[in-house]
Amino acid sequence: MRARSIGAAAVTAVALVAARDLVQKKHALLRNFPVIGHARYLLETIGPELRQYVVTSNEEERPFSRDQRTWIYASAKEENNYFGFGTDVDVEHIQGHAYVKQRTFAGPLPDLHDPQAPLPSAKVLGGPRGRAKAFRPASVVNISAMSFGSLSGAAITALNKGAALAGTMQNTGEGGLSPYHRSGGDLILQIGTSYFGCRDENGMFDLDKLKEVVAGAPVKAIEIKLSQGAKPGLGGMLPGAKVTPEIAAIRGIPAGKDCASPSRHTAFHDVDSMLDFVERIADATGLPVGIKSAVGEMDFWQELATLMSSGDRGVDFVTIDGGEGGTGAAPLIFTDSVSLPFRMGFSRVYSTFAERGLTDSVTFIGSGKLGLPENAAVAFALGVDMINVGREAMLSIGCIQAQKCHTDKCPTGIATQDPWLVRGVDPASKSTRAAVYLRTLRKELLKVSGAVGVAHPSLITANDIEIMNGDYDARTLASVYGYKDGWGELGEDLADEITTLLTGQEK
């Protein structure tokens, strides 16, 4: 009797769905194929998961392949992150693949048995410009800019605790310094075009409010965001429904009202006034101040390097974000086709500074899929001093690359504000995973550096890596990107200093 009732209810439900499908006018597929047409929408919904786990090979999936995600997951869990039976890569034919050239003999090398895998920056951040609070970053690997609002409070907490455990820094993102950023980790405070957390009632920059924020938190440096790789030159809109009282208080905006972020800054209007803005903040706070930008036209960088040549004003660091970088949400045209990929963009900016002999006085930071050892090694060879990791850090705390960041339906609770979904993130256990991943990446970089015969990844040169250029042909990074002799390398004093710091021996 019960089975008959259940069957009747099921038939009735299907009939109702069929009737609705036949009369609705929104979907032609459902009008023509009632009920069974829903299978198409189901497959579309779970398409990313099907491709990741069923359809594609270990090297095909994007943004991160199955092998790359497996390496991050295993590293974060302190599981075996080795791979057996050889490479899945078609090593002789993959255009653009990078190959590190190991050396038979080596100079002084650091001890690889320290579980913390210490790997400080080869440069003192803010030192060349004499900032009062200049410092040597303890880690060349740090957590990229991801705001509270884009990520959940639990995810931000996990990442900040992980940063503290690993001895790295976390960038706040442009959404302001939230309570979730105050879990023990050192911070780089990012200032975006809306000046969240340091703005007046009219949305203009307020230096006094910035000083208050800096004074009450472990802020080690300030980054002025000009643009990011996934959506350069694009403003944003935070709908009023998402502006909770908590977010409103953090960002300094009215609760419940739409908040539009302009595409460009109002506190300065050209390179000259930007440098005045940088020096004003540095003088008021004593902190190193830098800029973050994707790379498009080069006039900006040419003028910046030219104005810095006099030594009167300048940025302490430059963060270059590649067009392949991540974002919570952006139009497809921006994620796919606006701004240069990291290697191309960074090499052009670095060359601009190198032409003027400025590279030793600026710390270069890279971001955009650099949280994988092979990509990071190439970045260091091109002249990067530190790297920021974003999506890789998210993967380490449980992200499954569902690609639902823009829907507020992230199934793992990382990129959402839905309380039910957020409850899935346990900051205590996830922070440990983030820390282990960060340490493991540093250890991998030390291993690669040792294979090349140098003590630090910043000592890997543009001639130590070759790029596949068609079948059975390869060119050095220096050749591919037009580097002159010595470009991408540290000055002799900096090289000797970092070698001695890591090994206790002179280079």
Short mmCIF file of C-alpha atoms in Angstrom, two decimals:
data_model
loop_
_atom_site.label_atom_id
_atom_site.label_comp_id
_atom_site.label_asym_id
_atom_site.label_seq_id
_atom_site.Cartn_x
_atom_site.Cartn_y
_atom_site.Cartn_z
CA MET A 1 0.00 0.00 0.00
CA ARG A 2 2.80 2.37 0.93
CA ALA A 3 4.69 1.57 -2.31
CA ARG A 4 1.54 2.28 -4.32
CA SER A 5 1.11 5.66 -2.59
CA ILE A 6 4.74 6.59 -3.19
CA GLY A 7 4.45 5.58 -6.83
CA ALA A 8 1.30 7.64 -7.29
CA ALA A 9 2.95 10.66 -5.68
CA ALA A 10 5.97 10.31 -7.95
CA VAL A 11 3.80 10.05 -11.07
CA THR A 12 1.84 13.12 -9.97
CA ALA A 13 5.06 15.09 -9.38
CA VAL A 14 6.42 14.17 -12.80
CA ALA A 15 3.10 15.10 -14.40
CA LEU A 16 3.12 18.49 -12.70
CA VAL A 17 6.70 19.15 -13.85
CA ALA A 18 5.78 18.09 -17.38
CA ALA A 19 2.75 20.38 -17.40
CA ARG A 20 4.81 23.30 -16.16
CA ASP A 21 7.52 22.65 -18.75
CA LEU A 22 4.98 22.55 -21.58
CA VAL A 23 3.36 25.89 -20.73
CA GLN A 24 6.45 27.91 -19.69
CA LYS A 25 8.09 30.07 -22.38
CA LYS A 26 11.51 30.76 -20.88
CA HIS A 27 13.27 27.57 -22.00
CA ALA A 28 12.62 26.20 -25.51
CA LEU A 29 14.36 22.94 -24.64
CA LEU A 30 11.91 22.22 -21.81
CA ARG A 31 8.87 23.08 -23.94
CA ASN A 32 10.01 20.57 -26.55
CA PHE A 33 11.37 17.93 -24.17
CA PRO A 34 9.49 18.21 -20.86
CA VAL A 35 11.03 16.55 -17.79
CA ILE A 36 13.95 14.90 -19.58
CA GLY A 37 15.22 18.33 -20.69
CA HIS A 38 16.16 19.03 -17.08
CA ALA A 39 18.99 16.51 -17.44
CA ARG A 40 20.79 18.99 -19.67
CA TYR A 41 20.72 21.69 -17.00
CA LEU A 42 21.88 19.22 -14.36
CA LEU A 43 24.84 18.21 -16.51
CA GLU A 44 25.65 21.89 -17.12
CA THR A 45 25.57 22.56 -13.39
CA ILE A 46 27.93 19.74 -12.48
CA GLY A 47 30.07 20.13 -15.61
CA PRO A 48 33.19 21.45 -13.79
CA GLU A 49 33.08 18.53 -11.37
CA LEU A 50 32.61 15.99 -14.18
CA ARG A 51 35.53 17.41 -16.14
CA GLN A 52 37.79 17.51 -13.09
CA TYR A 53 37.13 14.03 -11.79
CA VAL A 54 35.93 11.97 -14.76
CA VAL A 55 36.64 13.35 -18.22
CA THR A 56 39.99 15.15 -18.40
CA SER A 57 43.50 13.79 -18.05
CA ASN A 58 45.83 14.63 -15.17
CA GLU A 59 47.29 17.63 -17.03
CA GLU A 60 44.27 19.09 -18.87
CA GLU A 61 42.02 20.72 -16.31
CA ARG A 62 42.15 24.49 -15.80
CA PRO A 63 42.82 26.73 -13.95
CA PHE A 64 44.66 24.01 -12.02
CA SER A 65 45.19 20.50 -13.37
CA ARG A 66 44.41 17.37 -11.40
CA ASP A 67 48.13 16.76 -10.81
CA GLN A 68 48.61 20.30 -9.53
CA ARG A 69 45.65 20.06 -7.17
CA THR A 70 46.79 16.63 -5.99
CA TRP A 71 50.22 18.04 -5.16
CA ILE A 72 48.72 20.92 -3.18
CA TYR A 73 46.24 18.71 -1.30
CA ALA A 74 48.88 16.11 -0.41
CA SER A 75 51.36 18.80 0.64
CA ALA A 76 48.81 20.54 2.87
CA LYS A 77 47.88 17.25 4.57
CA GLU A 78 51.52 16.18 5.03
CA GLU A 79 50.86 13.16 2.85
CA ASN A 80 53.16 11.69 0.22
CA ASN A 81 53.30 14.34 -2.51
CA TYR A 82 55.64 12.38 -4.78
CA PHE A 83 54.48 10.97 -8.14
CA GLY A 84 55.42 7.55 -9.45
CA PHE A 85 56.27 5.95 -12.80
CA GLY A 86 57.41 9.15 -14.52
CA THR A 87 55.88 12.27 -15.97
CA ASP A 88 52.44 12.66 -17.60
CA VAL A 89 53.81 15.59 -19.60
CA ASP A 90 54.72 15.11 -23.26
CA VAL A 91 58.14 16.57 -22.49
CA GLU A 92 59.42 16.89 -26.05
CA HIS A 93 56.39 18.55 -27.55
CA ILE A 94 54.63 20.80 -25.00
CA GLN A 95 55.09 24.35 -26.30
CA GLY A 96 56.13 26.77 -23.56
CA HIS A 97 57.01 24.12 -20.96
CA ALA A 98 59.87 25.18 -18.66
CA TYR A 99 62.88 22.99 -17.86
CA VAL A 100 65.33 23.70 -15.04
CA LYS A 101 68.96 22.91 -15.84
CA GLN A 102 70.63 21.22 -12.87
CA ARG A 103 74.33 21.66 -12.14
CA THR A 104 76.84 18.90 -11.40
CA PHE A 105 78.65 20.94 -8.73
CA ALA A 106 77.24 23.41 -6.22
CA GLY A 107 78.25 26.26 -3.97
CA PRO A 108 77.27 26.47 -0.28
CA LEU A 109 73.74 25.12 0.28
CA PRO A 110 71.35 25.42 3.26
CA ASP A 111 70.22 22.53 5.44
CA LEU A 112 67.01 21.04 4.03
CA HIS A 113 66.08 19.18 7.21
CA ASP A 114 64.59 22.15 9.09
CA PRO A 115 60.80 21.45 9.15
CA GLN A 116 60.05 25.18 9.07
CA ALA A 117 62.03 25.49 5.78
CA PRO A 118 63.11 29.09 6.48
CA LEU A 119 63.50 31.07 3.29
CA PRO A 120 63.79 34.84 3.87
CA SER A 121 63.78 37.47 1.15
CA ALA A 122 67.14 38.40 -0.34
CA LYS A 123 66.18 42.08 -0.02
CA VAL A 124 65.25 44.29 2.93
CA LEU A 125 61.81 45.69 2.19
CA GLY A 126 61.99 49.47 2.45
CA GLY A 127 65.73 49.41 3.22
CA PRO A 128 66.99 51.18 0.08
CA ARG A 129 64.67 54.13 0.71
CA GLY A 130 65.41 54.25 4.44
CA ARG A 131 61.89 53.61 5.70
CA ALA A 132 61.71 53.74 9.48
CA LYS A 133 60.09 50.30 9.68
CA ALA A 134 62.06 48.58 6.93
CA PHE A 135 62.45 44.83 7.46
CA ARG A 136 63.59 41.64 5.78
CA PRO A 137 60.52 39.46 5.09
CA ALA A 138 60.97 36.09 6.80
CA SER A 139 59.38 34.21 3.87
CA VAL A 140 59.58 34.62 0.10
CA VAL A 141 56.16 32.90 -0.07
CA ASN A 142 53.22 34.90 1.27
CA ILE A 143 49.42 34.89 0.99
CA SER A 144 47.94 37.03 -1.76
CA ALA A 145 45.27 39.71 -1.49
CA MET A 146 41.86 38.19 -0.74
CA SER A 147 39.27 40.32 1.02
CA PHE A 148 36.79 39.45 3.71
CA GLY A 149 33.54 39.53 1.76
CA SER A 150 35.08 37.75 -1.17
CA LEU A 151 36.17 34.98 1.23
CA SER A 152 34.31 33.96 4.36
CA GLY A 153 35.44 35.01 7.80
CA ALA A 154 36.32 31.42 8.64
CA ALA A 155 38.53 31.14 5.53
CA ILE A 156 40.31 34.44 6.29
CA THR A 157 40.88 33.26 9.87
CA ALA A 158 42.29 29.94 8.70
CA LEU A 159 44.66 31.64 6.28
CA ASN A 160 45.82 34.19 8.86
CA LYS A 161 46.45 31.54 11.49
CA GLY A 162 48.26 29.51 8.84
CA ALA A 163 50.39 32.52 7.95
CA ALA A 164 51.36 32.89 11.61
CA LEU A 165 52.30 29.22 11.91
CA ALA A 166 54.38 29.32 8.72
CA GLY A 167 56.01 32.67 9.42
CA THR A 168 54.54 34.34 6.34
CA MET A 169 52.51 37.48 5.71
CA GLN A 170 48.91 37.79 4.54
CA ASN A 171 47.63 40.55 2.28
CA THR A 172 44.28 41.91 3.48
CA GLY A 173 42.88 42.59 0.02
CA GLU A 174 41.13 45.88 -0.72
CA GLY A 175 38.08 45.09 1.45
CA GLY A 176 39.67 46.45 4.62
CA LEU A 177 41.28 44.96 7.70
CA SER A 178 38.68 42.71 9.33
CA PRO A 179 38.68 41.02 12.76
CA TYR A 180 39.40 37.77 10.92
CA HIS A 181 42.78 39.16 9.84
CA ARG A 182 43.78 39.54 13.49
CA SER A 183 44.56 35.92 14.29
CA GLY A 184 48.31 36.20 14.72
CA GLY A 185 49.66 36.59 11.19
CA ASP A 186 51.58 39.64 9.97
CA LEU A 187 49.77 41.71 7.37
CA ILE A 188 50.26 43.74 4.24
CA LEU A 189 47.42 46.26 4.16
CA GLN A 190 46.02 46.82 0.69
CA ILE A 191 44.45 50.13 -0.29
CA GLY A 192 42.10 49.96 -3.26
CA THR A 193 40.22 52.59 -5.21
CA SER A 194 37.42 52.77 -2.62
CA TYR A 195 39.86 53.20 0.30
CA PHE A 196 37.86 50.79 2.45
CA GLY A 197 38.75 51.19 6.12
CA CYS A 198 40.57 54.48 5.51
CA ARG A 199 37.96 56.68 3.83
CA ASP A 200 35.83 59.61 4.90
CA GLU A 201 32.06 59.85 4.63
CA ASN A 202 32.39 60.93 1.00
CA GLY A 203 34.53 57.96 0.03
CA MET A 204 37.77 59.93 -0.20
CA PHE A 205 41.10 58.79 1.26
CA ASP A 206 41.62 59.72 4.93
CA LEU A 207 45.22 59.55 6.16
CA ASP A 208 44.27 59.79 9.83
CA LYS A 209 42.00 56.76 9.55
CA LEU A 210 44.78 54.85 7.81
CA LYS A 211 47.14 55.66 10.67
CA GLU A 212 44.55 54.39 13.16
CA VAL A 213 44.18 51.09 11.29
CA VAL A 214 47.94 50.61 11.03
CA ALA A 215 48.51 51.43 14.69
CA GLY A 216 46.06 48.77 15.85
CA ALA A 217 47.21 45.78 13.81
CA PRO A 218 50.43 43.93 12.85
CA VAL A 219 50.73 45.73 9.49
CA LYS A 220 54.23 45.38 8.04
CA ALA A 221 53.74 47.18 4.71
CA ILE A 222 51.12 48.99 2.64
CA GLU A 223 50.19 48.07 -0.93
CA ILE A 224 48.34 50.49 -3.21
CA LYS A 225 46.28 48.44 -5.64
CA LEU A 226 46.13 49.96 -9.11
CA SER A 227 44.68 46.87 -10.78
CA GLN A 228 44.65 43.07 -10.64
CA GLY A 229 45.26 40.52 -13.35
CA ALA A 230 41.78 39.04 -13.65
CA LYS A 231 39.92 42.36 -13.98
CA PRO A 232 42.29 45.30 -14.63
CA GLY A 233 40.78 48.72 -15.17
CA LEU A 234 37.38 47.55 -13.91
CA GLY A 235 35.42 48.95 -10.99
CA GLY A 236 33.11 46.86 -8.86
CA MET A 237 29.68 46.90 -7.28
CA LEU A 238 28.88 45.47 -3.86
CA PRO A 239 25.07 45.13 -3.78
CA GLY A 240 23.33 46.59 -0.75
CA ALA A 241 21.97 43.16 0.19
CA LYS A 242 25.53 41.99 0.79
CA VAL A 243 26.56 45.05 2.82
CA THR A 244 25.93 43.58 6.24
CA PRO A 245 26.49 45.71 9.36
CA GLU A 246 29.76 43.81 9.90
CA ILE A 247 31.08 44.48 6.39
CA ALA A 248 29.84 48.08 6.54
CA ALA A 249 31.79 48.70 9.76
CA ILE A 250 34.97 47.17 8.36
CA ARG A 251 34.81 49.03 5.06
CA GLY A 252 33.48 52.32 6.41
CA ILE A 253 30.36 52.37 4.23
CA PRO A 254 26.61 52.58 4.98
CA ALA A 255 24.96 49.26 5.74
CA GLY A 256 22.38 47.98 3.28
CA LYS A 257 23.30 50.36 0.47
CA ASP A 258 24.98 49.63 -2.86
CA CYS A 259 28.67 50.46 -2.87
CA ALA A 260 30.33 51.14 -6.24
CA SER A 261 34.12 50.92 -6.46
CA PRO A 262 35.61 53.24 -9.08
CA SER A 263 37.97 51.79 -11.67
CA ARG A 264 40.74 54.24 -10.76
CA HIS A 265 42.05 56.18 -7.78
CA THR A 266 40.86 59.65 -6.77
CA ALA A 267 43.76 60.44 -4.39
CA PHE A 268 46.15 60.81 -7.35
CA HIS A 269 45.80 61.18 -11.10
CA ASP A 270 49.19 60.45 -12.68
CA VAL A 271 52.57 58.88 -11.87
CA ASP A 272 53.97 62.07 -10.36
CA SER A 273 51.07 62.56 -7.95
CA MET A 274 51.08 58.82 -7.18
CA LEU A 275 54.68 59.04 -5.99
CA ASP A 276 53.73 62.01 -3.80
CA PHE A 277 50.92 59.85 -2.37
CA VAL A 278 53.37 56.98 -1.70
CA GLU A 279 55.82 59.24 0.11
CA ARG A 280 53.04 60.86 2.12
CA ILE A 281 51.88 57.47 3.42
CA ALA A 282 55.43 56.26 4.07
CA ASP A 283 56.31 59.42 6.01
CA ALA A 284 53.13 59.19 8.11
CA THR A 285 53.43 55.49 8.96
CA GLY A 286 57.13 54.66 8.59
CA LEU A 287 56.11 51.56 6.64
CA PRO A 288 57.36 50.35 3.26
CA VAL A 289 54.83 51.29 0.57
CA GLY A 290 54.41 49.63 -2.82
CA ILE A 291 51.99 49.21 -5.69
CA LYS A 292 50.16 46.26 -7.21
CA SER A 293 49.23 46.19 -10.87
CA ALA A 294 48.54 44.05 -13.86
CA VAL A 295 50.55 44.96 -16.96
CA GLY A 296 49.03 46.54 -20.03
CA GLU A 297 50.48 49.60 -21.75
CA MET A 298 54.07 50.36 -20.78
CA ASP A 299 54.05 54.17 -20.67
CA PHE A 300 53.13 54.07 -16.97
CA TRP A 301 56.11 51.87 -16.11
CA GLN A 302 58.51 53.87 -18.24
CA GLU A 303 57.52 57.09 -16.49
CA LEU A 304 57.61 55.48 -13.04
CA ALA A 305 61.13 54.14 -13.54
CA THR A 306 62.30 57.45 -14.99
CA LEU A 307 60.95 59.47 -12.06
CA MET A 308 62.48 57.01 -9.57
CA SER A 309 65.90 57.33 -11.20
CA SER A 310 66.56 60.57 -9.33
CA GLY A 311 66.22 58.78 -5.99
CA ASP A 312 64.01 61.48 -4.44
CA ARG A 313 60.79 59.45 -4.48
CA GLY A 314 59.92 55.87 -5.18
CA VAL A 315 57.95 52.76 -4.34
CA ASP A 316 59.55 50.18 -2.08
CA PHE A 317 58.02 47.22 -3.87
CA VAL A 318 56.15 46.38 -7.04
CA THR A 319 53.64 43.51 -7.14
CA ILE A 320 52.98 42.30 -10.67
CA ASP A 321 49.80 40.27 -11.16
CA GLY A 322 49.45 38.12 -14.27
CA GLY A 323 46.35 38.02 -16.43
CA GLU A 324 45.95 34.38 -15.39
CA GLY A 325 45.40 35.47 -11.78
CA GLY A 326 42.22 34.64 -9.91
CA THR A 327 39.22 36.65 -8.79
CA GLY A 328 35.90 36.07 -7.09
CA ALA A 329 34.02 37.42 -10.10
CA ALA A 330 34.74 39.24 -13.36
CA PRO A 331 33.39 39.48 -16.91
CA LEU A 332 34.75 36.73 -19.17
CA ILE A 333 36.43 39.21 -21.52
CA PHE A 334 38.51 40.50 -18.59
CA THR A 335 39.55 37.12 -17.18
CA ASP A 336 40.44 35.82 -20.65
CA SER A 337 41.73 38.75 -22.65
CA VAL A 338 42.67 41.89 -20.66
CA SER A 339 46.24 42.36 -19.33
CA LEU A 340 49.36 40.34 -20.10
CA PRO A 341 50.15 36.89 -18.66
CA PHE A 342 52.58 36.98 -15.75
CA ARG A 343 55.83 36.01 -17.47
CA MET A 344 55.37 38.43 -20.33
CA GLY A 345 54.13 41.29 -18.17
CA PHE A 346 56.68 40.89 -15.41
CA SER A 347 59.64 40.60 -17.78
CA ARG A 348 58.66 43.87 -19.46
CA VAL A 349 58.35 45.73 -16.17
CA TYR A 350 61.58 44.25 -14.79
CA SER A 351 63.43 45.21 -17.99
CA THR A 352 62.20 48.78 -17.63
CA PHE A 353 63.77 49.05 -14.17
CA ALA A 354 66.87 47.09 -15.20
CA GLU A 355 67.60 49.54 -18.02
CA ARG A 356 67.93 52.24 -15.36
CA GLY A 357 69.91 50.17 -12.85
CA LEU A 358 67.11 50.21 -10.26
CA THR A 359 66.42 46.51 -9.70
CA ASP A 360 68.45 46.11 -6.48
CA SER A 361 66.60 49.02 -4.85
CA VAL A 362 63.10 47.63 -5.46
CA THR A 363 61.55 44.40 -4.15
CA PHE A 364 59.66 42.63 -6.93
CA ILE A 365 56.68 40.47 -5.95
CA GLY A 366 54.88 38.16 -8.37
CA SER A 367 51.38 36.68 -8.33
CA GLY A 368 49.23 34.67 -10.72
CA LYS A 369 49.47 30.85 -10.39
CA LEU A 370 52.93 31.06 -8.82
CA GLY A 371 52.08 28.77 -5.90
CA LEU A 372 53.40 25.78 -7.85
CA PRO A 373 57.15 25.05 -7.66
CA GLU A 374 57.80 25.08 -11.42
CA ASN A 375 56.00 28.40 -11.98
CA ALA A 376 57.66 29.91 -8.92
CA ALA A 377 61.13 28.85 -10.10
CA VAL A 378 60.59 30.58 -13.44
CA ALA A 379 59.39 33.72 -11.66
CA PHE A 380 62.51 33.85 -9.48
CA ALA A 381 64.72 33.33 -12.53
CA LEU A 382 63.03 36.33 -14.18
CA GLY A 383 63.86 38.52 -11.18
CA VAL A 384 61.04 38.10 -8.67
CA ASP A 385 62.10 38.42 -5.02
CA MET A 386 58.90 37.09 -3.43
CA ILE A 387 55.68 35.42 -4.57
CA ASN A 388 52.09 35.69 -3.40
CA VAL A 389 49.78 32.66 -3.46
CA GLY A 390 46.00 33.01 -3.61
CA ARG A 391 43.99 30.17 -5.13
CA GLU A 392 46.69 27.67 -4.15
CA ALA A 393 46.26 28.76 -0.53
CA MET A 394 42.50 28.33 -0.94
CA LEU A 395 43.05 24.81 -2.28
CA SER A 396 45.20 24.03 0.76
CA ILE A 397 42.25 24.78 3.09
CA GLY A 398 39.71 22.76 1.12
CA CYS A 399 38.75 24.56 -2.12
CA ILE A 400 37.76 22.01 -4.78
CA GLN A 401 37.86 24.36 -7.81
CA ALA A 402 34.08 24.25 -8.14
CA GLN A 403 34.29 27.69 -9.84
CA LYS A 404 31.23 29.01 -8.00
CA CYS A 405 32.99 31.95 -6.30
CA HIS A 406 30.73 34.45 -8.05
CA THR A 407 27.49 32.76 -6.96
CA ASP A 408 27.87 32.86 -3.15
CA LYS A 409 27.31 29.08 -3.31
CA CYS A 410 30.86 27.85 -2.73
CA PRO A 411 30.29 24.25 -1.58
CA THR A 412 33.30 24.26 0.76
CA GLY A 413 32.37 27.50 2.58
CA ILE A 414 35.52 29.37 1.50
CA ALA A 415 34.23 31.91 -1.05
CA THR A 416 30.76 32.55 0.37
CA GLN A 417 28.97 34.37 3.18
CA ASP A 418 26.23 31.70 3.50
CA PRO A 419 26.32 30.68 7.18
CA TRP A 420 25.35 27.07 6.46
CA LEU A 421 28.17 26.64 3.95
CA VAL A 422 30.72 28.61 6.01
CA ARG A 423 30.23 26.23 8.94
CA GLY A 424 32.09 23.61 6.92
CA VAL A 425 35.39 25.49 7.38
CA ASP A 426 37.15 24.65 10.65
CA PRO A 427 39.79 27.39 11.06
CA ALA A 428 41.85 25.38 13.55
CA SER A 429 42.49 22.37 11.31
CA LYS A 430 42.53 24.33 8.04
CA SER A 431 45.14 26.76 9.37
CA THR A 432 47.51 23.85 9.94
CA ARG A 433 47.00 22.71 6.37
CA ALA A 434 47.68 26.20 5.02
CA ALA A 435 50.88 26.42 7.07
CA VAL A 436 52.10 23.00 5.93
CA TYR A 437 51.46 23.91 2.29
CA LEU A 438 53.38 27.19 2.63
CA ARG A 439 56.33 25.45 4.28
CA THR A 440 56.29 22.67 1.69
CA LEU A 441 56.40 25.16 -1.18
CA ARG A 442 59.41 26.84 0.42
CA LYS A 443 61.10 23.47 0.83
CA GLU A 444 60.46 22.61 -2.82
CA LEU A 445 62.01 25.92 -3.85
CA LEU A 446 65.07 25.16 -1.74
CA LYS A 447 65.33 21.73 -3.39
CA VAL A 448 65.15 23.25 -6.88
CA SER A 449 67.69 25.92 -5.94
CA GLY A 450 70.00 23.19 -4.66
CA ALA A 451 69.64 21.27 -7.92
CA VAL A 452 70.77 24.40 -9.77
CA GLY A 453 73.67 24.66 -7.30
CA VAL A 454 72.64 27.86 -5.48
CA ALA A 455 71.45 28.56 -1.95
CA HIS A 456 68.34 30.64 -2.67
CA PRO A 457 65.76 30.77 -5.50
CA SER A 458 66.64 34.43 -6.14
CA LEU A 459 70.04 33.16 -7.29
CA ILE A 460 68.51 31.09 -10.11
CA THR A 461 69.22 32.98 -13.32
CA ALA A 462 67.36 33.44 -16.60
CA ASN A 463 69.96 31.16 -18.23
CA ASP A 464 69.27 28.31 -15.79
CA ILE A 465 65.83 27.61 -17.28
CA GLU A 466 64.86 26.81 -20.85
CA ILE A 467 61.46 27.05 -22.51
CA MET A 468 60.27 24.58 -25.16
CA ASN A 469 59.97 26.37 -28.50
CA GLY A 470 58.40 23.82 -30.80
CA ASP A 471 59.38 20.18 -31.23
CA TYR A 472 62.91 19.37 -30.08
CA ASP A 473 63.96 23.01 -29.69
CA ALA A 474 64.29 25.20 -26.59
CA ARG A 475 65.49 28.68 -25.67
CA THR A 476 66.67 30.14 -22.38
CA LEU A 477 64.41 32.48 -20.45
CA ALA A 478 66.92 35.24 -21.15
CA SER A 479 66.56 34.67 -24.88
CA VAL A 480 62.77 34.34 -24.83
CA TYR A 481 62.22 37.58 -22.91
CA GLY A 482 65.13 39.63 -24.26
CA TYR A 483 67.12 39.83 -21.04
CA LYS A 484 70.61 41.32 -21.17
CA ASP A 485 73.56 39.92 -19.21
CA GLY A 486 72.90 40.14 -15.47
CA TRP A 487 69.20 40.87 -15.73
CA GLY A 488 67.07 38.83 -13.37
CA GLU A 489 70.05 38.43 -11.03
CA LEU A 490 70.84 39.96 -7.66
CA GLY A 491 73.70 42.39 -7.28
CA GLU A 492 76.89 40.82 -5.91
CA ASP A 493 76.47 42.25 -2.40
CA LEU A 494 72.87 41.02 -2.12
CA ALA A 495 73.83 37.59 -3.45
CA ASP A 496 76.66 37.22 -0.94
CA GLU A 497 74.45 38.43 1.90
CA ILE A 498 71.61 35.97 1.32
CA THR A 499 73.99 33.05 0.76
CA THR A 500 75.76 33.78 4.04
CA LEU A 501 72.42 34.20 5.83
CA LEU A 502 71.14 30.80 4.69
CA THR A 503 74.35 28.74 4.86
CA GLY A 504 76.66 30.54 7.25
CA GLN A 505 79.27 30.52 4.48
CA GLU A 506 80.45 33.17 2.08
CA LYS A 507 79.31 32.73 -1.53
#
